[in-house]
Short mmCIF file of C-alpha atoms in Angstrom, two decimals:
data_model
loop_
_atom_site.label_atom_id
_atom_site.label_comp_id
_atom_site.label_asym_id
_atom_site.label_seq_id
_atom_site.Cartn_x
_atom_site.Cartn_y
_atom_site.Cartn_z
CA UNK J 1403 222.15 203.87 -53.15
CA UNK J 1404 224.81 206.59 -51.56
CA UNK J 1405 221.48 208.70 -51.93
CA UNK J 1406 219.33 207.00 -49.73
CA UNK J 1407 221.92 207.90 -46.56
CA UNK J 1408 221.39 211.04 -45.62
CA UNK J 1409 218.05 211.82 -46.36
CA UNK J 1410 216.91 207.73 -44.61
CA UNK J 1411 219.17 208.43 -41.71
CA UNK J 1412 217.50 211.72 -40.93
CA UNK J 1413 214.17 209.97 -41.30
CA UNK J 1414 215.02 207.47 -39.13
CA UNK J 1415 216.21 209.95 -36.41
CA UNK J 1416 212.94 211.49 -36.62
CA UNK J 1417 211.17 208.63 -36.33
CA UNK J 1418 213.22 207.64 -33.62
CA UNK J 1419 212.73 210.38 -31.18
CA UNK J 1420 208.99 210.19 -31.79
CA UNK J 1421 209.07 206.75 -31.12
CA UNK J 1422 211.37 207.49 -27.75
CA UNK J 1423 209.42 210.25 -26.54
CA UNK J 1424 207.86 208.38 -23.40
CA UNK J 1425 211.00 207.34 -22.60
CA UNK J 1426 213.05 210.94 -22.70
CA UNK J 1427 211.91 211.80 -19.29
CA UNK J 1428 210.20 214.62 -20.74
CA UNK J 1429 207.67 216.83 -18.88
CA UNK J 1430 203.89 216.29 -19.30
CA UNK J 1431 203.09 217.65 -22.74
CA UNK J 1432 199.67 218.92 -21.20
CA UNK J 1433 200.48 220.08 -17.83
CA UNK J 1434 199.69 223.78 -17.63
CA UNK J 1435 201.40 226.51 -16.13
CA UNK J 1436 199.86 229.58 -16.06
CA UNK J 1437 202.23 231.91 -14.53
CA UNK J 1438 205.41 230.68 -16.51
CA UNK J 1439 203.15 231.43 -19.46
CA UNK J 1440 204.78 232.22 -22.69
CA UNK J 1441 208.33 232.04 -20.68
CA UNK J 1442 211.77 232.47 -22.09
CA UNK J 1443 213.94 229.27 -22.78
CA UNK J 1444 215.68 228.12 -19.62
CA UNK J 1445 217.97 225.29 -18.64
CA UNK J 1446 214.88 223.19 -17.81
CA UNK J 1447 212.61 224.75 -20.90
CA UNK J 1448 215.23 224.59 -23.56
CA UNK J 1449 212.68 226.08 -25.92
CA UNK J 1450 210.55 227.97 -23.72
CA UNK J 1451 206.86 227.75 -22.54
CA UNK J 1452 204.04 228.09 -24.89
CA UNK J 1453 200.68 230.42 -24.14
CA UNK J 1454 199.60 228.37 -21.51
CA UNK J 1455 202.95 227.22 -19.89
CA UNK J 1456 203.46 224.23 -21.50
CA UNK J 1457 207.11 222.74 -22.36
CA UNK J 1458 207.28 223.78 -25.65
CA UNK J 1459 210.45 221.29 -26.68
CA UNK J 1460 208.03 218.69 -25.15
CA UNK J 1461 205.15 219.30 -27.69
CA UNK J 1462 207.50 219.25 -30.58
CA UNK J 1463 208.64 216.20 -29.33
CA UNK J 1464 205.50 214.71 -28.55
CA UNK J 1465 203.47 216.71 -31.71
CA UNK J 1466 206.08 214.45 -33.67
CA UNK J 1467 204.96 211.28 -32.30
CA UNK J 1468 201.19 212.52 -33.37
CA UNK J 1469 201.71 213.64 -36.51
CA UNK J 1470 204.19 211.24 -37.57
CA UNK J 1471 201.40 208.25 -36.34
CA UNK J 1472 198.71 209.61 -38.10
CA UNK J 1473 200.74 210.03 -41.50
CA UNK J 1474 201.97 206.48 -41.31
CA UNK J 1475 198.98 204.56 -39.82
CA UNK J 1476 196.61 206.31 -42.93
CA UNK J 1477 199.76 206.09 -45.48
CA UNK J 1478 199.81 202.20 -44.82
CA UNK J 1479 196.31 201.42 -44.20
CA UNK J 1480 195.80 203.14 -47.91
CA UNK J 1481 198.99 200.81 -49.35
CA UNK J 1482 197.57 197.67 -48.09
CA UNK J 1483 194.63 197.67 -49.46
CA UNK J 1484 195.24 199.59 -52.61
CA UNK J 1485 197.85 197.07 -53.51
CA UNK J 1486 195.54 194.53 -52.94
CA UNK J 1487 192.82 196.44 -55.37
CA UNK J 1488 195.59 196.88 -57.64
CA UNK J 1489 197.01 193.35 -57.91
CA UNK J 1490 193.50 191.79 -58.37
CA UNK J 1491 191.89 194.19 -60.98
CA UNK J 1492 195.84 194.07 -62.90
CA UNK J 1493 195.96 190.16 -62.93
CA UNK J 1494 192.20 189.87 -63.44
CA UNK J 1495 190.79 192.95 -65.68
CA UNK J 1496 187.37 192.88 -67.10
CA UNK J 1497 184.78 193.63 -64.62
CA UNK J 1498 187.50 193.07 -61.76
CA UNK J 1499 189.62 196.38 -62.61
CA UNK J 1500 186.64 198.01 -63.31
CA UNK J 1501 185.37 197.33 -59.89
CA UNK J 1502 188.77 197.23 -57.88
CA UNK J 1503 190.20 200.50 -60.06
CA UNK J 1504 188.26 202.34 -62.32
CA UNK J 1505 185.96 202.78 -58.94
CA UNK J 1506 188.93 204.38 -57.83
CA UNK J 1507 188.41 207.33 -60.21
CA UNK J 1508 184.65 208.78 -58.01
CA UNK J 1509 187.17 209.27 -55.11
CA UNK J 1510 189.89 211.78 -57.54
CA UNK J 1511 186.84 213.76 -58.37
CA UNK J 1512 186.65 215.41 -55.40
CA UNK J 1513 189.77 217.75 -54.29
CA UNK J 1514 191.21 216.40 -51.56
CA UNK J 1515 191.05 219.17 -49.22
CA UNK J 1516 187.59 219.42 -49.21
CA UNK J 1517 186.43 215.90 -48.82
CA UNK J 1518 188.61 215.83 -45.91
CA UNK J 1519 187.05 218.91 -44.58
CA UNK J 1520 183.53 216.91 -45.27
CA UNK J 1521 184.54 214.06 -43.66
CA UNK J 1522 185.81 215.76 -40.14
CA UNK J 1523 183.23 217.93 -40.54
CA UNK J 1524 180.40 215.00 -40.67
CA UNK J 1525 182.24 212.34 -38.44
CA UNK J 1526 184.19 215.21 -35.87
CA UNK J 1527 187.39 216.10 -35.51
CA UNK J 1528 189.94 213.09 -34.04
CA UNK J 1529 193.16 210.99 -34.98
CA UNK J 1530 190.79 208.81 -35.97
CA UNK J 1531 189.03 210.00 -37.98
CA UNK J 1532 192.18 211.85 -39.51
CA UNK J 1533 193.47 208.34 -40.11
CA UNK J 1534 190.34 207.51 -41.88
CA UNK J 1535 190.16 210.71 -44.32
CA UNK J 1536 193.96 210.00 -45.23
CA UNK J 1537 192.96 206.94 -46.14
CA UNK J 1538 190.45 206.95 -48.29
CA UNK J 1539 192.32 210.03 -50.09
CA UNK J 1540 195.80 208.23 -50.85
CA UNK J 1541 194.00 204.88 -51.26
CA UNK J 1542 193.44 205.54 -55.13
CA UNK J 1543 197.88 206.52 -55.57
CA UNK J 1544 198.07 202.81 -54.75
CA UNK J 1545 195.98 201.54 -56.60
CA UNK J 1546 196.48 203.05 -59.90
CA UNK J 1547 200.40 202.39 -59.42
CA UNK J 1548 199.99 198.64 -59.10
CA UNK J 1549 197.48 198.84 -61.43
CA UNK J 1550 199.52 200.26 -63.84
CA UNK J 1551 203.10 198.12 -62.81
CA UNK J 1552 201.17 194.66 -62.91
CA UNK J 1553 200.21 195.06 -66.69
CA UNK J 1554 203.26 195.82 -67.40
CA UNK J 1555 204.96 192.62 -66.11
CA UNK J 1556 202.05 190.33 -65.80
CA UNK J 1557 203.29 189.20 -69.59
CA UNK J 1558 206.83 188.64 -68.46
CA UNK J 1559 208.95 185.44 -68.81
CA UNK J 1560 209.42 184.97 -64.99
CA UNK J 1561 205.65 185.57 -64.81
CA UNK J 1562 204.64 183.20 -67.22
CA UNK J 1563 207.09 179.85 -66.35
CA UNK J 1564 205.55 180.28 -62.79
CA UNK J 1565 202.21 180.20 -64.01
CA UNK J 1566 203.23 177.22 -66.52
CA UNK J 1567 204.57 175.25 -63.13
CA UNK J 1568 201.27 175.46 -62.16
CA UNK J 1569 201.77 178.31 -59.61
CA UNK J 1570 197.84 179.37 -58.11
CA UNK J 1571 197.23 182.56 -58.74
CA UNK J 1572 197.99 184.20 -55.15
CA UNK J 1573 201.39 182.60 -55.42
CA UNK J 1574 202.17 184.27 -58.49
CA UNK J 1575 200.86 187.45 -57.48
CA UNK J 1576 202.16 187.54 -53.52
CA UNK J 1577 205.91 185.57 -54.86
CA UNK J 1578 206.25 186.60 -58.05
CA UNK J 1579 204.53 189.75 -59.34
CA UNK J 1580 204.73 191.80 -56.08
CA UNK J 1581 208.41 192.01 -55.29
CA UNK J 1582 209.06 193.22 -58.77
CA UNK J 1583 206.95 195.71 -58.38
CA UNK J 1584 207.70 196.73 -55.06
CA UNK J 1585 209.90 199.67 -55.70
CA UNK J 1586 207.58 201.90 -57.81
CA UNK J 1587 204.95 201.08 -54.13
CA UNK J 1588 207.71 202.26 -51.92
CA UNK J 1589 207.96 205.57 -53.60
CA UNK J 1590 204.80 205.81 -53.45
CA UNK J 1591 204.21 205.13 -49.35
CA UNK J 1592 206.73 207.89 -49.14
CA UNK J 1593 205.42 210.33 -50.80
CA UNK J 1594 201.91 209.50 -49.01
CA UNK J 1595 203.51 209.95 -45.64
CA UNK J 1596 204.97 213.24 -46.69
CA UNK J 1597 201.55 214.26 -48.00
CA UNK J 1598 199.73 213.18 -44.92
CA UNK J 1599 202.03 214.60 -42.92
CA UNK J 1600 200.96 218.27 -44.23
CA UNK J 1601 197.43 217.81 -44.50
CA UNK J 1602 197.61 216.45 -40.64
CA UNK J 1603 198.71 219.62 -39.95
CA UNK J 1604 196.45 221.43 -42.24
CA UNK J 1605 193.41 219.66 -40.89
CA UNK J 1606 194.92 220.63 -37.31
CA UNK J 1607 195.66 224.09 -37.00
CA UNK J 1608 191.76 224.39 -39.02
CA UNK J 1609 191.08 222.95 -35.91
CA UNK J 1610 188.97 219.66 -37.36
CA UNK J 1611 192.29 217.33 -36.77
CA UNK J 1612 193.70 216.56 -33.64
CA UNK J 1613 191.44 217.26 -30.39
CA UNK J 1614 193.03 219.54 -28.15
CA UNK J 1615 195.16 219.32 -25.71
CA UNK J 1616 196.55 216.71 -27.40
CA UNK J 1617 200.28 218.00 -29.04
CA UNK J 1618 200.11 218.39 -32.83
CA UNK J 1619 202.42 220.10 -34.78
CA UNK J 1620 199.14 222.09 -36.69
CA UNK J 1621 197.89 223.06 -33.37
CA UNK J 1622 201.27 224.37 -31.78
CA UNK J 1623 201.23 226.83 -35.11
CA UNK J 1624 197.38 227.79 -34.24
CA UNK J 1625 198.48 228.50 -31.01
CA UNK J 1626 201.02 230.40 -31.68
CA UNK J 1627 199.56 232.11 -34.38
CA UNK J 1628 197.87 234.19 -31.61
CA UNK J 1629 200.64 235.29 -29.35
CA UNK J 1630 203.42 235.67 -32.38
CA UNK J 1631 204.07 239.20 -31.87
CA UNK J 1632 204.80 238.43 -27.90
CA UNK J 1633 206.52 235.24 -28.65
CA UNK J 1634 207.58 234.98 -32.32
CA UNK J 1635 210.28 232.10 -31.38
CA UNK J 1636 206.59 229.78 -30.36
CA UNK J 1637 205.59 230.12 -34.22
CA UNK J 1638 209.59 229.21 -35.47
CA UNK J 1639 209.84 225.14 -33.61
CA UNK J 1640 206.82 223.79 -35.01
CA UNK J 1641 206.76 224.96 -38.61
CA UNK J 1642 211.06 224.57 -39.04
CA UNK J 1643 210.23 221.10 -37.37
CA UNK J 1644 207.35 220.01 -39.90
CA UNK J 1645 209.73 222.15 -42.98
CA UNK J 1646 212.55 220.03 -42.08
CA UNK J 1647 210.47 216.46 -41.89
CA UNK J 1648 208.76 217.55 -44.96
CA UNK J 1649 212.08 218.40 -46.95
CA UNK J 1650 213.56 214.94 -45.68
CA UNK J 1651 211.03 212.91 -46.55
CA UNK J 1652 211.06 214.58 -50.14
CA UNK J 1653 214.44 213.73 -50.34
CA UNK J 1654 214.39 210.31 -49.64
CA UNK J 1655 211.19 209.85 -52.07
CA UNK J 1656 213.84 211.41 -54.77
CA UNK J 1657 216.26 208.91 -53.90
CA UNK J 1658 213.99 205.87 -54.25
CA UNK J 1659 213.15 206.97 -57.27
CA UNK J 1660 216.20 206.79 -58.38
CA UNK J 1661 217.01 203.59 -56.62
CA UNK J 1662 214.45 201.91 -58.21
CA UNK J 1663 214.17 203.38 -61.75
CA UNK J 1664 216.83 201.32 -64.28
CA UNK J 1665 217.38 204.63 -66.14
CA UNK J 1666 218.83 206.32 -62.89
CA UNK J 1667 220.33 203.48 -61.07
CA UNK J 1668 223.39 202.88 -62.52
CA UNK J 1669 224.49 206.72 -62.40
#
């Protein structure tokens, strides 16, 4: 558990200044300003001004918020109901995990990147719709994980004297099955939110994610893509931010996979 410090904490301090960001007193994300385009930092612009004046720190701050949204809205729309998929076609199988799982499989046939890129492209670009294409894409992770970790304790002792009370069957699965096989789900809404995280920005600086002006991590490094010979710092904020999230949240999926696996825990 000493694991889970350093990488959580950092986590949560992300998190936390993206959830504090309209309360930082920070200037307006979108306001332009022409003639202090692509300006040095300054006491009031500790990281500068991006190619159309804006604050860059308050982008980052505010791309955070964006990015960090879109990851976890998709990452836990995609849990809930692939847990759900997973606990009924696990406890049920027959024609139940062939309809809840095995269904599962049409979506894995495509590469991810380019059913995204189909989606925005059909539906337009959007947090929306971003939240929507995430979705779908880490919606068949969950499933196949509780899939895979109900069958293997659906036979179980604890299991079965519940069910020999007379325990329905949504007791046993929402009392019962599910917080034993909660762990191997966390890692897995982790490493979704990491995932999304990148593709977010993928989708963004392709320009089919977030609408400008909107701040997004992937559009700060389009943008500065452009002027990075001028202003090379513009290009260093948002990708060290999104390395730095990324490498945290990789961390902390490491330690929870530790936490949680009995052949690693008691090291």
């Amino acid at each position: 558990m000493k694991r889970l410090w350093f990488p959580g904490a950092f986590v949560a301090l992300i998190l936390l200044i993206a959830i504090a960001a309209p309360v930082l007193g920070l200037p307006d994300p979108v306001r332009q300003d022409i003639a202090r385009r692509l300006a040095a930092p300054t006491a009031t612009s500790w990281l500068g001004r991006d190619e159309f004046g804006r604050d860059v720190l308050s982008r980052l701050i505010w791309g955070a918020r964006t990015s960090l949204g879109v990851a976890f809205a998709s990452a836990l729309t995609a849990g809930f109901i692939g847990v759900v998929l997973g606990l009924i076609g696990g406890w049920s199988r027959g024609t139940a995990a062939f309809l809840s799982v095995r269904s599962m499989d049409i979506i894995l046939c495509f590469p991810p990147v380019l059913l995204a890129l189909l989606v925005v492209t059909l539906l337009g670009p959007g947090a929306a719709t971003l939240i929507l294409v995430l979705s779908v894409l880490y919606l068949p992770g969950f499933a196949r994980v509780t899939y895979s970790e109900v069958l293997s304790v659906r036979g179980r002792d604890y299991v079965e004297a519940t069910r020999a009370l007379g325990g329905r069957t949504w007791y046993i699965l929402l009392r019962t099955v599910l917080p034993n096989i909660a762990g191997p789900i966390l890692v897995q809404l982790s490493l979704a939110v990491a995932a999304a995280v990148v593709l977010e920005s993928g989708l963004s600086f392709l320009g089919l994610g977030v609408v400008p002006p909107a701040p997004s991590w992937g559009l700060m490094i389009r943008g500065a893509r452009a002027t990075m010979e001028q202003a090379p710092l513009l290009l260093v904020w948002p990708c060290a931010a999104l390395t730095l999230t990324i490498l945290a949240m990789n961390l902390l999926c490491d330690a929870l996979r530790d936490a949680v696996d009995p052949r690693t825990s008691g090291r």
